Short mmCIF file of C-alpha atoms in Angstrom, two decimals:
data_model
loop_
_atom_site.label_atom_id
_atom_site.label_comp_id
_atom_site.label_asym_id
_atom_site.label_seq_id
_atom_site.Cartn_x
_atom_site.Cartn_y
_atom_site.Cartn_z
CA MET A 119 -49.35 -3.76 -42.96
CA ASN A 120 -50.40 -1.08 -45.45
CA PHE A 121 -53.53 -2.74 -46.84
CA ARG A 122 -54.38 0.34 -48.88
CA ALA A 123 -51.14 -0.02 -50.83
CA VAL A 124 -51.70 -3.74 -51.35
CA LYS A 125 -55.24 -3.04 -52.57
CA ALA A 126 -54.05 -0.31 -54.96
CA ILE A 127 -51.42 -2.55 -56.57
CA TYR A 128 -53.82 -5.49 -56.67
CA LEU A 129 -56.66 -3.53 -58.30
CA PHE A 130 -54.28 -1.91 -60.81
CA GLU A 131 -53.03 -5.33 -61.94
CA MET A 132 -56.53 -6.79 -62.06
CA ALA A 133 -57.71 -3.84 -64.16
CA ARG A 134 -55.00 -4.69 -66.71
CA THR A 135 -56.68 -8.08 -67.17
CA TRP A 136 -60.02 -6.55 -68.13
CA ARG A 137 -58.29 -4.23 -70.59
CA THR A 138 -56.68 -7.24 -72.30
CA VAL A 139 -59.47 -9.78 -71.81
CA LEU A 140 -58.93 -11.36 -75.26
CA GLN A 141 -55.31 -12.09 -74.49
CA SER A 142 -55.75 -12.89 -70.80
CA ILE A 143 -58.92 -14.99 -70.80
CA VAL A 144 -60.33 -15.77 -74.24
CA SER A 145 -57.10 -16.88 -75.92
CA PRO A 146 -56.10 -19.48 -73.25
CA VAL A 147 -59.66 -20.88 -73.18
CA ILE A 148 -59.73 -21.28 -76.97
CA SER A 149 -56.28 -22.90 -76.94
CA THR A 150 -57.35 -25.36 -74.26
CA SER A 151 -60.56 -26.15 -76.17
CA LEU A 152 -58.41 -27.03 -79.19
CA TYR A 153 -56.42 -29.42 -76.99
CA PHE A 154 -59.68 -31.15 -76.09
CA VAL A 155 -60.65 -31.42 -79.75
CA VAL A 156 -57.25 -32.77 -80.84
CA PHE A 157 -56.28 -34.94 -77.89
CA GLY A 158 -59.72 -35.79 -76.57
CA ALA A 159 -61.36 -36.64 -79.90
CA ALA A 160 -58.53 -37.71 -82.20
CA ILE A 161 -56.29 -39.53 -79.73
CA GLY A 162 -59.05 -40.35 -77.25
CA SER A 163 -60.84 -42.41 -79.90
CA ARG A 164 -57.79 -44.69 -80.00
CA ILE A 165 -57.11 -44.79 -76.24
CA THR A 166 -60.18 -46.13 -74.52
CA SER A 167 -59.15 -45.38 -70.93
CA VAL A 168 -56.22 -44.64 -68.64
CA GLU A 169 -56.35 -46.32 -65.21
CA GLY A 170 -60.10 -46.79 -65.55
CA VAL A 171 -60.82 -43.19 -66.64
CA SER A 172 -61.70 -42.21 -70.21
CA TYR A 173 -58.81 -40.46 -71.93
CA GLY A 174 -60.72 -37.22 -72.55
CA THR A 175 -61.60 -37.01 -68.86
CA PHE A 176 -58.09 -38.07 -67.79
CA ILE A 177 -56.35 -35.12 -69.48
CA VAL A 178 -58.59 -32.44 -67.90
CA PRO A 179 -56.44 -31.88 -64.75
CA GLY A 180 -53.28 -31.77 -66.88
CA LEU A 181 -54.75 -29.16 -69.23
CA VAL A 182 -55.98 -27.02 -66.33
CA MET A 183 -52.60 -27.24 -64.65
CA LEU A 184 -50.82 -26.44 -67.94
CA SER A 185 -52.81 -23.22 -68.28
CA VAL A 186 -52.47 -22.25 -64.60
CA LEU A 187 -48.69 -22.75 -64.64
CA THR A 188 -48.05 -20.77 -67.80
CA GLN A 189 -50.51 -17.98 -67.01
CA SER A 190 -49.25 -17.58 -63.43
CA ILE A 191 -45.71 -17.07 -64.67
CA SER A 192 -46.80 -14.81 -67.54
CA ASN A 193 -49.09 -12.59 -65.44
CA ALA A 194 -46.58 -12.09 -62.62
CA SER A 195 -43.50 -11.63 -64.82
CA PHE A 196 -45.15 -9.05 -67.11
CA GLY A 197 -46.73 -7.32 -64.12
CA ILE A 198 -43.39 -6.47 -62.49
CA TYR A 199 -41.33 -6.21 -65.69
CA PHE A 200 -43.25 -3.31 -67.23
CA PRO A 201 -42.73 -0.99 -64.23
CA LYS A 202 -39.02 -1.76 -64.61
CA PHE A 203 -39.20 -1.18 -68.36
CA THR A 204 -41.00 2.17 -68.03
CA GLY A 205 -39.09 3.30 -64.93
CA THR A 206 -42.15 3.58 -62.68
CA ILE A 207 -40.64 0.89 -60.41
CA TYR A 208 -38.59 3.65 -58.74
CA GLU A 209 -41.76 5.45 -57.66
CA LEU A 210 -42.91 2.21 -56.07
CA LEU A 211 -39.58 1.60 -54.35
CA SER A 212 -39.49 5.16 -52.96
CA ALA A 213 -43.06 4.97 -51.66
CA PRO A 214 -43.74 4.04 -48.00
CA VAL A 215 -44.56 0.47 -49.03
CA SER A 216 -42.67 -2.60 -47.82
CA TYR A 217 -41.52 -5.33 -50.18
CA VAL A 218 -44.02 -7.70 -48.54
CA GLU A 219 -46.87 -5.41 -49.58
CA VAL A 220 -45.47 -5.08 -53.12
CA VAL A 221 -45.23 -8.86 -53.48
CA LEU A 222 -48.70 -9.38 -52.02
CA GLY A 223 -50.19 -6.95 -54.53
CA TYR A 224 -48.48 -8.25 -57.66
CA VAL A 225 -48.44 -11.96 -56.81
CA GLY A 226 -51.96 -11.86 -55.38
CA ALA A 227 -53.31 -10.35 -58.61
CA ALA A 228 -51.39 -12.81 -60.81
CA ALA A 229 -52.57 -15.78 -58.75
CA THR A 230 -56.17 -14.54 -58.76
CA LYS A 231 -56.16 -14.25 -62.56
CA SER A 232 -54.67 -17.74 -62.93
CA ILE A 233 -57.19 -19.30 -60.54
CA LEU A 234 -60.11 -17.65 -62.35
CA LEU A 235 -58.73 -18.87 -65.67
CA GLY A 236 -58.30 -22.39 -64.28
CA LEU A 237 -61.91 -22.45 -63.09
CA ILE A 238 -63.15 -21.14 -66.45
CA ILE A 239 -61.18 -23.84 -68.28
CA LEU A 240 -62.54 -26.44 -65.87
CA ALA A 241 -66.09 -25.29 -66.65
CA THR A 242 -65.26 -25.35 -70.37
CA ALA A 243 -63.97 -28.92 -70.03
CA GLY A 244 -67.37 -29.91 -68.64
CA LEU A 245 -68.83 -29.10 -72.06
CA PHE A 246 -66.61 -31.73 -73.69
CA VAL A 247 -66.34 -34.54 -71.14
CA PRO A 248 -68.14 -35.62 -67.94
CA LEU A 249 -66.27 -34.39 -64.86
CA HIS A 250 -66.20 -35.92 -61.38
CA ILE A 251 -64.28 -34.08 -58.65
CA LEU A 252 -64.03 -36.48 -55.72
CA HIS A 253 -62.13 -34.08 -53.45
CA PRO A 254 -63.13 -30.49 -54.34
CA TRP A 255 -61.35 -28.93 -51.37
CA TRP A 256 -58.10 -30.65 -52.27
CA MET A 257 -58.60 -29.54 -55.86
CA ILE A 258 -58.95 -25.90 -54.75
CA THR A 259 -55.95 -26.30 -52.44
CA PHE A 260 -53.69 -27.59 -55.23
CA LEU A 261 -55.00 -24.92 -57.60
CA VAL A 262 -54.29 -22.08 -55.16
CA LEU A 263 -50.89 -23.47 -54.10
CA THR A 264 -49.80 -23.88 -57.71
CA ALA A 265 -51.04 -20.44 -58.75
CA VAL A 266 -49.32 -18.68 -55.83
CA THR A 267 -46.08 -20.64 -56.19
CA PHE A 268 -45.66 -20.04 -59.92
CA SER A 269 -46.80 -16.44 -59.64
CA LEU A 270 -43.91 -15.95 -57.22
CA PHE A 271 -41.64 -17.73 -59.69
CA GLY A 272 -42.90 -15.45 -62.47
CA PHE A 273 -42.31 -12.41 -60.25
CA ILE A 274 -38.68 -13.50 -59.89
CA ILE A 275 -38.35 -13.97 -63.66
CA GLY A 276 -39.81 -10.50 -64.25
CA ILE A 277 -37.20 -8.92 -61.98
CA TRP A 278 -34.36 -11.00 -63.41
CA ALA A 279 -35.21 -10.32 -67.06
CA ASP A 280 -33.67 -7.27 -68.70
CA GLY A 281 -35.36 -7.80 -72.07
CA PHE A 282 -38.39 -9.39 -73.65
CA GLU A 283 -36.29 -12.34 -74.85
CA LYS A 284 -35.27 -13.26 -71.32
CA LEU A 285 -38.82 -12.68 -70.13
CA GLN A 286 -40.04 -15.42 -72.49
CA ALA A 287 -37.02 -17.72 -72.35
CA ILE A 288 -37.70 -19.69 -69.15
CA PRO A 289 -41.48 -20.10 -69.65
CA LEU A 290 -41.05 -21.26 -73.26
CA LEU A 291 -37.82 -23.24 -73.04
CA VAL A 292 -38.11 -24.71 -69.54
CA VAL A 293 -41.58 -24.57 -67.97
CA THR A 294 -43.68 -25.54 -71.01
CA PRO A 295 -41.56 -28.62 -71.92
CA LEU A 296 -41.53 -29.73 -68.27
CA THR A 297 -45.32 -29.42 -68.18
CA PHE A 298 -45.81 -31.45 -71.36
CA LEU A 299 -43.38 -34.07 -70.02
CA GLY A 300 -44.97 -34.00 -66.56
CA GLY A 301 -47.88 -36.31 -67.24
CA SER A 302 -50.37 -33.78 -68.59
CA PHE A 303 -51.50 -36.13 -71.36
CA TYR A 304 -50.41 -39.53 -70.07
CA SER A 305 -49.80 -41.53 -66.94
CA VAL A 306 -46.20 -41.96 -65.83
CA SER A 307 -46.96 -45.64 -65.21
CA MET A 308 -47.33 -46.06 -69.00
CA LEU A 309 -43.63 -45.30 -69.52
CA PRO A 310 -40.76 -47.86 -69.49
CA SER A 311 -39.04 -48.14 -66.12
CA GLY A 312 -35.98 -46.11 -67.17
CA TRP A 313 -37.99 -43.20 -68.53
CA ARG A 314 -40.30 -43.41 -65.52
CA THR A 315 -37.35 -42.81 -63.18
CA ILE A 316 -36.18 -39.83 -65.24
CA THR A 317 -39.71 -38.38 -65.39
CA LEU A 318 -40.04 -38.51 -61.60
CA LEU A 319 -37.18 -35.99 -61.40
CA ASN A 320 -39.54 -33.47 -63.03
CA PRO A 321 -41.18 -31.39 -60.25
CA VAL A 322 -44.22 -30.66 -62.42
CA VAL A 323 -45.12 -34.37 -62.25
CA TYR A 324 -45.91 -33.97 -58.56
CA LEU A 325 -48.16 -30.95 -59.15
CA ILE A 326 -50.19 -32.60 -61.90
CA SER A 327 -50.34 -35.93 -60.07
CA GLY A 328 -51.71 -34.37 -56.89
CA PHE A 329 -54.19 -32.27 -58.83
CA ARG A 330 -55.39 -35.32 -60.78
CA TRP A 331 -55.77 -37.29 -57.53
CA SER A 332 -58.25 -34.70 -56.27
CA PHE A 333 -60.43 -35.53 -59.29
CA TYR A 334 -60.23 -39.32 -59.66
CA GLU A 335 -58.12 -40.63 -56.74
CA ILE A 336 -55.47 -41.83 -59.18
CA SER A 337 -51.93 -40.49 -59.05
CA ASP A 338 -48.43 -41.31 -60.22
CA VAL A 339 -46.86 -40.34 -56.90
CA SER A 340 -48.02 -40.04 -53.31
CA VAL A 341 -50.26 -37.06 -52.53
CA VAL A 342 -48.03 -36.29 -49.55
CA TRP A 343 -45.07 -35.96 -51.92
CA SER A 344 -47.12 -33.73 -54.21
CA VAL A 345 -47.91 -31.31 -51.38
CA THR A 346 -44.36 -31.49 -50.01
CA ILE A 347 -42.68 -30.70 -53.34
CA THR A 348 -45.09 -27.82 -53.98
CA LEU A 349 -44.47 -26.31 -50.54
CA MET A 350 -40.70 -26.73 -50.96
CA PHE A 351 -40.75 -24.85 -54.26
CA LEU A 352 -42.96 -22.16 -52.69
CA ALA A 353 -40.46 -21.76 -49.83
CA ILE A 354 -37.54 -21.49 -52.29
CA CYS A 355 -39.36 -18.78 -54.25
CA MET A 356 -40.15 -16.86 -51.05
CA VAL A 357 -36.49 -16.95 -50.00
CA ALA A 358 -35.42 -15.80 -53.48
CA VAL A 359 -37.86 -12.85 -53.38
CA TRP A 360 -36.65 -11.90 -49.90
CA TRP A 361 -33.03 -11.93 -51.13
CA ILE A 362 -33.90 -9.82 -54.20
CA PHE A 363 -35.44 -7.05 -52.12
CA LYS A 364 -32.78 -7.28 -49.42
CA THR A 365 -29.93 -6.86 -51.91
CA GLY A 366 -31.79 -4.71 -54.45
CA TYR A 367 -30.86 -7.16 -57.23
CA LYS A 368 -31.93 -5.75 -60.61
CA LEU A 369 -34.04 -3.15 -58.78
CA LYS A 370 -31.76 -0.46 -57.38
CA ASN A 371 -28.96 -0.55 -59.92
#
């Protein structure tokens, strides 16, 4: 394992965050704060509690997960897309660096940025509502698993995309709607039985449900299922990345 190469890629990607701190850190935190103002104050004043938890407190895990999902995909996809766009990807492919080391550098940096952002948003949420994390280690576990999994997914999108439109298409048209419909702002148990069945087909439900359980011990699905679905999606992304580098898809042609 060439740790020097991994470190070089990782530090280069992390340095890009500090150069664009307004876009990478400040903007998501402000957006999430607005969610608290709108949903927590306006709607929360009309919804007293959800499963024994005040509405403003209930939506915190969903908002954190919403930011972590979108930022993981965005950081990883842009990180690998721009070397393709500028042509510097060929220097990386010709260097004595394995694809495992390339993935570790890019995905590790994207996941680190998403985890830091998630923790900052969590601290920001504490300014608006009282927070109680009953299982902090499980919370960190779900946060890291989600960040790594969707950073891998974003890495795949960045390789697949051959234009800025494609780069934004899946996050905007697929991931964001699935996150909003995945129980970020409501409990699945509040839905009619038919819609509840349809909602449970959404994989994001399992991520948010498991993450919320680590806070309040309330969940829409079993925690075991939450971990299982997350690990399954992680395994699928790992296989996809292995296939991309094995075949050179969108990299060598």
